[in-house]
mmCIF file of C-alpha atoms in Angstrom:
data_model
loop_
_atom_site.group_PDB
_atom_site.id
_atom_site.type_symbol
_atom_site.label_atom_id
_atom_site.label_comp_id
_atom_site.label_asym_id
_atom_site.label_seq_id
_atom_site.Cartn_x
_atom_site.Cartn_y
_atom_site.Cartn_z
ATOM 1 C CA MET A 26 5.804 4.779 -19.208
ATOM 2 C CA PHE A 27 5.316 8.280 -20.091
ATOM 3 C CA TYR A 28 2.424 10.464 -21.390
ATOM 4 C CA ASN A 29 4.059 13.365 -23.517
ATOM 5 C CA GLY A 30 1.020 15.222 -23.854
ATOM 6 C CA LYS A 31 -0.434 13.500 -27.033
ATOM 7 C CA GLU A 32 0.203 9.828 -26.804
ATOM 8 C CA TRP A 33 1.786 7.323 -24.543
ATOM 9 C CA VAL A 34 5.772 6.452 -25.259
ATOM 10 C CA GLU A 35 8.362 4.250 -23.430
ATOM 11 C CA PHE A 36 10.533 6.843 -22.734
ATOM 12 C CA PRO A 37 10.187 10.541 -21.700
ATOM 13 C CA LEU A 38 10.749 12.809 -24.592
ATOM 14 C CA VAL A 39 10.208 16.656 -23.823
ATOM 15 C CA SER A 40 10.504 19.772 -25.533
ATOM 16 C CA GLY A 41 14.198 21.413 -25.008
ATOM 17 C CA ASP A 42 12.986 24.891 -24.282
ATOM 18 C CA ASP A 43 10.257 23.716 -22.034
ATOM 19 C CA GLU A 44 10.686 25.963 -19.164
ATOM 20 C CA GLY A 45 9.063 23.382 -16.982
ATOM 21 C CA PHE A 46 12.084 21.091 -17.335
ATOM 22 C CA VAL A 47 14.920 24.072 -17.968
ATOM 23 C CA ASN A 48 14.046 26.323 -14.875
ATOM 24 C CA GLY A 49 11.519 24.649 -12.893
ATOM 25 C CA TYR A 50 8.697 26.634 -13.885
ATOM 26 C CA SER A 51 5.784 23.662 -13.363
ATOM 27 C CA ILE A 52 3.056 22.371 -11.246
ATOM 28 C CA TYR A 53 2.427 18.723 -10.548
ATOM 29 C CA ASP A 54 0.369 16.313 -8.341
ATOM 30 C CA VAL A 55 0.792 12.784 -7.177
ATOM 31 C CA LEU A 56 -2.205 10.246 -6.902
ATOM 32 C CA ARG A 57 -2.632 6.489 -6.608
ATOM 33 C CA THR A 58 -5.267 4.030 -7.182
ATOM 34 C CA TYR A 59 -7.144 1.607 -4.622
ATOM 35 C CA SER A 60 -8.717 -1.371 -6.121
ATOM 36 C CA GLY A 61 -7.593 -0.044 -9.460
ATOM 37 C CA ILE A 62 -9.605 3.180 -9.217
ATOM 38 C CA PRO A 63 -7.842 6.424 -8.844
ATOM 39 C CA TYR A 64 -8.710 7.586 -5.529
ATOM 40 C CA ASN A 65 -9.712 11.153 -4.890
ATOM 41 C CA LEU A 66 -8.884 11.954 -8.324
ATOM 42 C CA LYS A 67 -11.438 15.189 -8.082
ATOM 43 C CA ARG A 68 -9.884 16.502 -5.043
ATOM 44 C CA HIS A 69 -6.276 16.302 -6.781
ATOM 45 C CA TYR A 70 -7.598 17.819 -9.669
ATOM 46 C CA ASP A 71 -9.045 20.891 -7.759
ATOM 47 C CA ARG A 72 -5.741 20.845 -5.942
ATOM 48 C CA LEU A 73 -3.960 21.124 -9.441
ATOM 49 C CA LYS A 74 -6.237 23.836 -10.491
ATOM 50 C CA ARG A 75 -5.377 25.789 -7.335
ATOM 51 C CA SER A 76 -1.783 25.309 -7.929
ATOM 52 C CA ALA A 77 -2.293 26.150 -12.015
ATOM 53 C CA ASP A 78 -4.268 29.343 -10.982
ATOM 54 C CA PHE A 79 -1.478 30.754 -8.719
ATOM 55 C CA MET A 80 0.987 30.225 -11.708
ATOM 56 C CA SER A 81 -1.135 31.043 -14.419
ATOM 57 C CA LEU A 82 -1.022 27.970 -16.400
ATOM 58 C CA GLU A 83 -3.781 26.070 -18.050
ATOM 59 C CA ILE A 84 -4.616 22.655 -17.354
ATOM 60 C CA PRO A 85 -6.925 20.080 -19.298
ATOM 61 C CA PRO A 86 -10.606 19.435 -17.857
ATOM 62 C CA LEU A 87 -10.953 16.673 -15.493
ATOM 63 C CA GLU A 88 -12.477 14.382 -18.242
ATOM 64 C CA LYS A 89 -9.465 14.482 -20.272
ATOM 65 C CA ILE A 90 -7.226 13.411 -17.259
ATOM 66 C CA LYS A 91 -9.653 10.572 -16.644
ATOM 67 C CA ILE A 92 -9.370 9.123 -20.237
ATOM 68 C CA ILE A 93 -5.652 9.144 -19.954
ATOM 69 C CA LEU A 94 -5.487 7.498 -16.841
ATOM 70 C CA ASN A 95 -7.646 4.962 -17.870
ATOM 71 C CA GLN A 96 -5.473 4.036 -21.060
ATOM 72 C CA ALA A 97 -2.457 3.749 -19.067
ATOM 73 C CA LYS A 98 -4.501 1.168 -16.712
ATOM 74 C CA LYS A 99 -5.028 -0.667 -20.408
ATOM 75 C CA ILE A 100 -1.645 -0.664 -20.954
ATOM 76 C CA HIS A 101 -0.127 -1.807 -17.728
ATOM 77 C CA ASN A 102 -1.201 -4.900 -16.141
ATOM 78 C CA TYR A 103 -0.911 -3.397 -12.594
ATOM 79 C CA GLU A 104 -2.721 -4.178 -9.607
ATOM 80 C CA GLU A 105 -2.342 -0.627 -8.292
ATOM 81 C CA PHE A 106 -1.264 2.622 -10.154
ATOM 82 C CA ARG A 107 0.923 5.851 -9.133
ATOM 83 C CA PHE A 108 0.352 8.769 -11.360
ATOM 84 C CA LYS A 109 2.745 11.668 -11.449
ATOM 85 C CA ILE A 110 1.017 14.602 -13.223
ATOM 86 C CA TYR A 111 3.056 17.693 -14.440
ATOM 87 C CA VAL A 112 1.817 20.726 -16.057
ATOM 88 C CA THR A 113 4.412 22.945 -17.677
ATOM 89 C CA PRO A 114 4.230 26.187 -20.083
ATOM 90 C CA PHE A 115 4.702 23.989 -22.919
ATOM 91 C CA THR A 116 1.787 21.956 -22.105
ATOM 92 C CA SER A 117 -0.307 24.833 -20.806
ATOM 93 C CA LYS A 118 -0.145 26.187 -24.337
ATOM 94 C CA TYR A 119 -2.253 22.726 -25.883
ATOM 95 C CA LYS A 120 -4.285 22.476 -22.411
ATOM 96 C CA THR A 121 -2.582 19.002 -21.995
ATOM 97 C CA PHE A 122 0.065 17.458 -19.366
ATOM 98 C CA TYR A 123 2.645 15.024 -18.968
ATOM 99 C CA CYS A 124 2.174 11.842 -16.690
ATOM 100 C CA PHE A 125 4.479 9.429 -15.345
ATOM 101 C CA VAL A 126 3.039 5.903 -14.338
ATOM 102 C CA GLU A 127 4.645 3.277 -12.284
ATOM 103 C CA GLU A 128 3.535 0.312 -10.207
ATOM 104 C CA LEU A 129 2.396 0.604 -6.902
ATOM 105 C CA LYS A 130 3.117 -2.237 -4.450
ATOM 106 C CA GLU A 131 2.095 -2.704 -1.000
ATOM 107 C CA ASP A 132 4.697 -2.715 1.513
ATOM 108 C CA VAL A 133 3.627 -4.520 4.652
ATOM 109 C CA ASP A 134 6.927 -4.105 6.583
ATOM 110 C CA LEU A 135 6.264 -0.410 6.670
ATOM 111 C CA ILE A 136 2.986 -0.882 8.656
ATOM 112 C CA GLU A 137 4.489 -3.949 11.009
ATOM 113 C CA GLU A 138 7.957 -2.491 11.577
ATOM 114 C CA GLY A 139 7.183 1.427 11.099
ATOM 115 C CA VAL A 140 10.208 3.504 9.473
ATOM 116 C CA VAL A 141 12.967 5.785 10.748
ATOM 117 C CA VAL A 142 12.874 9.417 10.371
ATOM 118 C CA ASN A 143 15.418 12.347 11.303
ATOM 119 C CA ILE A 144 15.240 15.967 11.983
ATOM 120 C CA ALA A 145 16.517 18.264 9.266
ATOM 121 C CA ARG A 146 18.827 20.883 10.398
ATOM 122 C CA GLU A 147 17.729 23.082 7.489
ATOM 123 C CA ARG A 148 14.772 25.349 7.989
ATOM 124 C CA LYS A 149 11.783 26.350 6.105
ATOM 125 C CA PRO A 150 9.789 29.723 6.229
ATOM 126 C CA SER A 151 6.166 29.589 7.382
ATOM 127 C CA SER A 152 5.263 32.094 4.710
ATOM 128 C CA PRO A 153 6.762 31.495 1.393
ATOM 129 C CA ILE A 154 6.905 33.588 -1.648
ATOM 130 C CA ILE A 155 5.082 30.316 -3.154
ATOM 131 C CA PRO A 156 2.612 29.110 -0.791
ATOM 132 C CA TYR A 157 2.627 25.420 0.044
ATOM 133 C CA TYR A 158 -0.615 24.506 -1.484
ATOM 134 C CA VAL A 159 1.088 25.063 -4.666
ATOM 135 C CA LYS A 160 2.984 21.741 -5.466
ATOM 136 C CA THR A 161 5.836 23.036 -7.654
ATOM 137 C CA PRO A 162 9.643 22.160 -8.351
ATOM 138 C CA LEU A 163 10.255 25.995 -7.576
ATOM 139 C CA ASN A 164 9.799 24.805 -3.842
ATOM 140 C CA GLY A 165 13.124 23.092 -4.235
ATOM 141 C CA SER A 166 14.644 23.676 -0.880
ATOM 142 C CA ILE A 167 12.407 20.569 0.266
ATOM 143 C CA LYS A 168 13.767 18.359 -2.707
ATOM 144 C CA TYR A 169 17.043 19.146 -1.690
ATOM 145 C CA VAL A 170 16.545 18.321 1.930
ATOM 146 C CA HIS A 171 14.788 14.952 0.969
ATOM 147 C CA LYS A 172 18.200 13.888 -1.221
ATOM 148 C CA LYS A 173 20.319 15.080 1.576
ATOM 149 C CA TYR A 174 18.938 12.905 3.886
ATOM 150 C CA ASP A 175 17.760 10.232 1.636
ATOM 151 C CA TYR A 176 18.795 7.238 4.142
ATOM 152 C CA TYR A 177 15.925 8.105 6.116
ATOM 153 C CA TYR A 178 12.248 7.164 5.433
ATOM 154 C CA ASP A 179 11.413 11.051 5.249
ATOM 155 C CA SER A 180 12.897 14.229 7.054
ATOM 156 C CA ILE A 181 11.111 16.292 9.553
ATOM 157 C CA VAL A 182 11.570 19.912 8.748
ATOM 158 C CA LEU A 183 10.878 22.818 11.113
ATOM 159 C CA ASN A 184 9.998 26.557 10.555
ATOM 160 C CA GLU A 185 12.182 29.474 11.233
ATOM 161 C CA TYR A 186 10.668 29.633 14.732
ATOM 162 C CA GLY A 187 11.859 26.178 15.295
ATOM 163 C CA ASN A 188 8.297 24.616 15.386
ATOM 164 C CA VAL A 189 7.421 21.354 13.633
ATOM 165 C CA THR A 190 5.810 21.552 10.369
ATOM 166 C CA GLU A 191 5.947 18.556 8.168
ATOM 167 C CA GLY A 192 8.262 15.799 6.369
ATOM 168 C CA THR A 193 9.510 16.525 2.809
ATOM 169 C CA TYR A 194 6.584 14.885 1.105
ATOM 170 C CA SER A 195 4.484 13.783 4.124
ATOM 171 C CA ASN A 196 2.263 15.271 6.988
ATOM 172 C CA ILE A 197 2.962 14.175 10.609
ATOM 173 C CA PHE A 198 0.575 12.932 13.327
ATOM 174 C CA TYR A 199 1.278 12.411 16.918
ATOM 175 C CA VAL A 200 -0.203 11.196 20.240
ATOM 176 C CA SER A 201 0.254 12.622 23.331
ATOM 177 C CA GLY A 202 -1.987 11.739 26.549
ATOM 178 C CA GLY A 203 -4.391 9.661 24.134
ATOM 179 C CA MET A 204 -5.051 12.963 21.936
ATOM 180 C CA LEU A 205 -4.221 12.855 17.916
ATOM 181 C CA LEU A 206 -2.422 16.146 17.057
ATOM 182 C CA THR A 207 -1.036 17.246 14.010
ATOM 183 C CA PRO A 208 0.899 20.566 12.957
ATOM 184 C CA HIS A 209 -1.876 23.384 12.156
ATOM 185 C CA ILE A 210 -1.812 24.793 8.297
ATOM 186 C CA SER A 211 -0.696 28.103 9.514
ATOM 187 C CA SER A 212 2.779 26.377 10.378
ATOM 188 C CA GLY A 213 3.913 26.235 6.871
ATOM 189 C CA ILE A 214 2.731 22.896 5.563
ATOM 190 C CA LEU A 215 0.838 21.466 2.583
ATOM 191 C CA PRO A 216 -2.843 20.844 3.368
ATOM 192 C CA GLY A 217 -2.364 17.130 2.068
ATOM 193 C CA ILE A 218 -5.370 15.148 1.097
ATOM 194 C CA THR A 219 -4.602 12.374 3.174
ATOM 195 C CA ARG A 220 -3.854 14.344 6.043
ATOM 196 C CA GLU A 221 -7.401 15.592 5.487
ATOM 197 C CA ASP A 222 -8.471 12.088 5.284
ATOM 198 C CA VAL A 223 -7.338 11.037 8.708
ATOM 199 C CA LEU A 224 -8.803 13.898 10.364
ATOM 200 C CA GLU A 225 -12.187 12.889 8.753
ATOM 201 C CA LEU A 226 -11.650 9.181 9.921
ATOM 202 C CA ALA A 227 -10.296 10.223 13.376
ATOM 203 C CA ASN A 228 -13.439 12.480 14.068
ATOM 204 C CA ASP A 229 -15.622 9.544 12.721
ATOM 205 C CA LEU A 230 -13.903 7.212 15.364
ATOM 206 C CA SER A 231 -14.813 9.933 18.159
ATOM 207 C CA LEU A 232 -11.089 10.317 18.605
ATOM 208 C CA GLU A 233 -9.916 13.515 20.669
ATOM 209 C CA VAL A 234 -8.030 15.518 17.615
ATOM 210 C CA GLU A 235 -6.271 18.969 17.592
ATOM 211 C CA GLU A 236 -4.862 20.808 14.868
ATOM 212 C CA LYS A 237 -2.134 22.420 16.787
ATOM 213 C CA ALA A 238 -0.159 25.559 15.878
ATOM 214 C CA ASN A 239 3.438 26.100 17.064
ATOM 215 C CA VAL A 240 4.283 22.183 17.746
ATOM 216 C CA GLN A 241 7.686 22.359 19.554
ATOM 217 C CA VAL A 242 10.094 19.736 19.088
ATOM 218 C CA TRP A 243 10.009 18.149 22.862
ATOM 219 C CA GLU A 244 6.351 17.836 22.375
ATOM 220 C CA LEU A 245 7.002 15.420 18.831
ATOM 221 C CA LEU A 246 9.740 13.840 20.876
ATOM 222 C CA SER A 247 7.863 12.973 23.937
ATOM 223 C CA ALA A 248 4.808 11.644 21.860
ATOM 224 C CA GLU A 249 3.507 7.916 22.666
ATOM 225 C CA GLU A 250 2.825 7.540 19.031
ATOM 226 C CA VAL A 251 3.952 9.119 15.679
ATOM 227 C CA PHE A 252 3.045 8.445 11.981
ATOM 228 C CA LEU A 253 3.137 9.890 8.676
ATOM 229 C CA THR A 254 0.531 10.304 5.868
ATOM 230 C CA HIS A 255 1.079 10.794 2.337
ATOM 231 C CA THR A 256 -0.470 9.834 -0.863
ATOM 232 C CA SER A 257 1.285 6.969 -2.226
ATOM 233 C CA ARG A 258 1.204 4.962 1.315
ATOM 234 C CA GLY A 259 -1.439 6.272 3.161
ATOM 235 C CA VAL A 260 -0.449 5.919 7.100
ATOM 236 C CA VAL A 261 3.038 4.785 8.159
ATOM 237 C CA PRO A 262 3.785 4.407 11.338
ATOM 238 C CA VAL A 263 7.230 5.867 12.894
ATOM 239 C CA ARG A 264 9.133 3.655 15.158
ATOM 240 C CA ARG A 265 12.190 5.707 15.894
ATOM 241 C CA ILE A 266 13.433 9.601 15.157
ATOM 242 C CA PHE A 267 17.067 9.719 14.825
ATOM 243 C CA PRO A 268 19.130 9.315 16.973
ATOM 244 C CA ASP A 269 17.083 7.521 19.472
ATOM 245 C CA PHE A 270 13.486 8.555 20.426
ATOM 246 C CA THR A 271 11.414 5.293 20.063
ATOM 247 C CA PHE A 272 7.744 5.026 19.537
ATOM 248 C CA THR A 273 5.281 2.044 19.856
ATOM 249 C CA VAL A 274 4.582 0.720 16.616
ATOM 250 C CA PRO A 275 1.646 0.771 15.877
ATOM 251 C CA GLY A 276 0.213 2.525 19.136
ATOM 252 C CA VAL A 277 -3.228 2.043 20.027
ATOM 253 C CA VAL A 278 -4.490 5.376 17.952
ATOM 254 C CA THR A 279 -2.738 4.760 15.009
ATOM 255 C CA GLU A 280 -3.835 0.991 14.873
ATOM 256 C CA ALA A 281 -7.354 2.126 15.412
ATOM 257 C CA ILE A 282 -6.779 4.332 12.232
ATOM 258 C CA LEU A 283 -4.947 1.823 10.316
ATOM 259 C CA ASP A 284 -7.690 -1.146 10.898
ATOM 260 C CA ASN A 285 -10.300 1.297 9.819
ATOM 261 C CA TRP A 286 -8.469 2.828 6.573
ATOM 262 C CA LYS A 287 -9.435 0.236 4.079
ATOM 263 C CA ASP A 288 -13.077 0.351 5.062
ATOM 264 C CA PHE A 289 -13.050 4.222 5.186
ATOM 265 C CA ILE A 290 -11.143 4.494 1.332
ATOM 266 C CA THR A 291 -13.906 1.746 0.185
ATOM 267 C CA GLU A 292 -16.796 3.844 1.317
ATOM 268 C CA LYS A 293 -15.083 6.707 -0.399
ATOM 269 C CA ILE A 294 -14.637 5.212 -3.680
ATOM 270 C CA GLU A 295 -18.096 3.971 -3.847
ATOM 271 C CA ASP A 296 -19.370 7.429 -2.878
#
């Protein structure tokens, strides 16, 4: 189903002269539900607003978005939902938005077996023209990398200095000497909401944590554990970085995060 800015329709119909689809001048954000409730909606809205401000676009008030998402929940009998919200120059004029909705099914195998990722040959700048906190298709090189290596779960991208940044749609964590590490924002990464949640949970569990600048590839490849974080799946263990760098799945630290993840989410929802 697709919300076209006015109503829910079966197929996505958009204005042919909308710059958002003609040349990519748009912003977006992705959120999911836990127990049928949109998770971290306010934080996703705040991120969408920051993106809109940078791109000089108008977005509707949070209450309107809540109403539309609730409509989707009434239309579909899904257990969990994934929403992708788009704002374009066309929708901006009317302070509305486009929304794609799909069913989100949990994949236990991702947790039990882990995933395989690669390190992309392409590099990205640590300080781009459009900051990485702005979610826009105009940062299109990342989408290209994702499609090029789509036989892997995700691709790790290095910056121009050869330092580890993130995946094409996920943040990355690794464990070394029992310490949980993740690349610092200054490396050129999206300050992911799930990433922030994992950092908060790790502190709650009294784990040693560091947001590390200038993470070199050898540090990642020699880690004891590696996992990814992103909105749709939460925490995803990595079992192998192509070609043959393998990791425990799930490792001790990753398992501690996973064992406490649902309770952490539940408390956030109740708050």
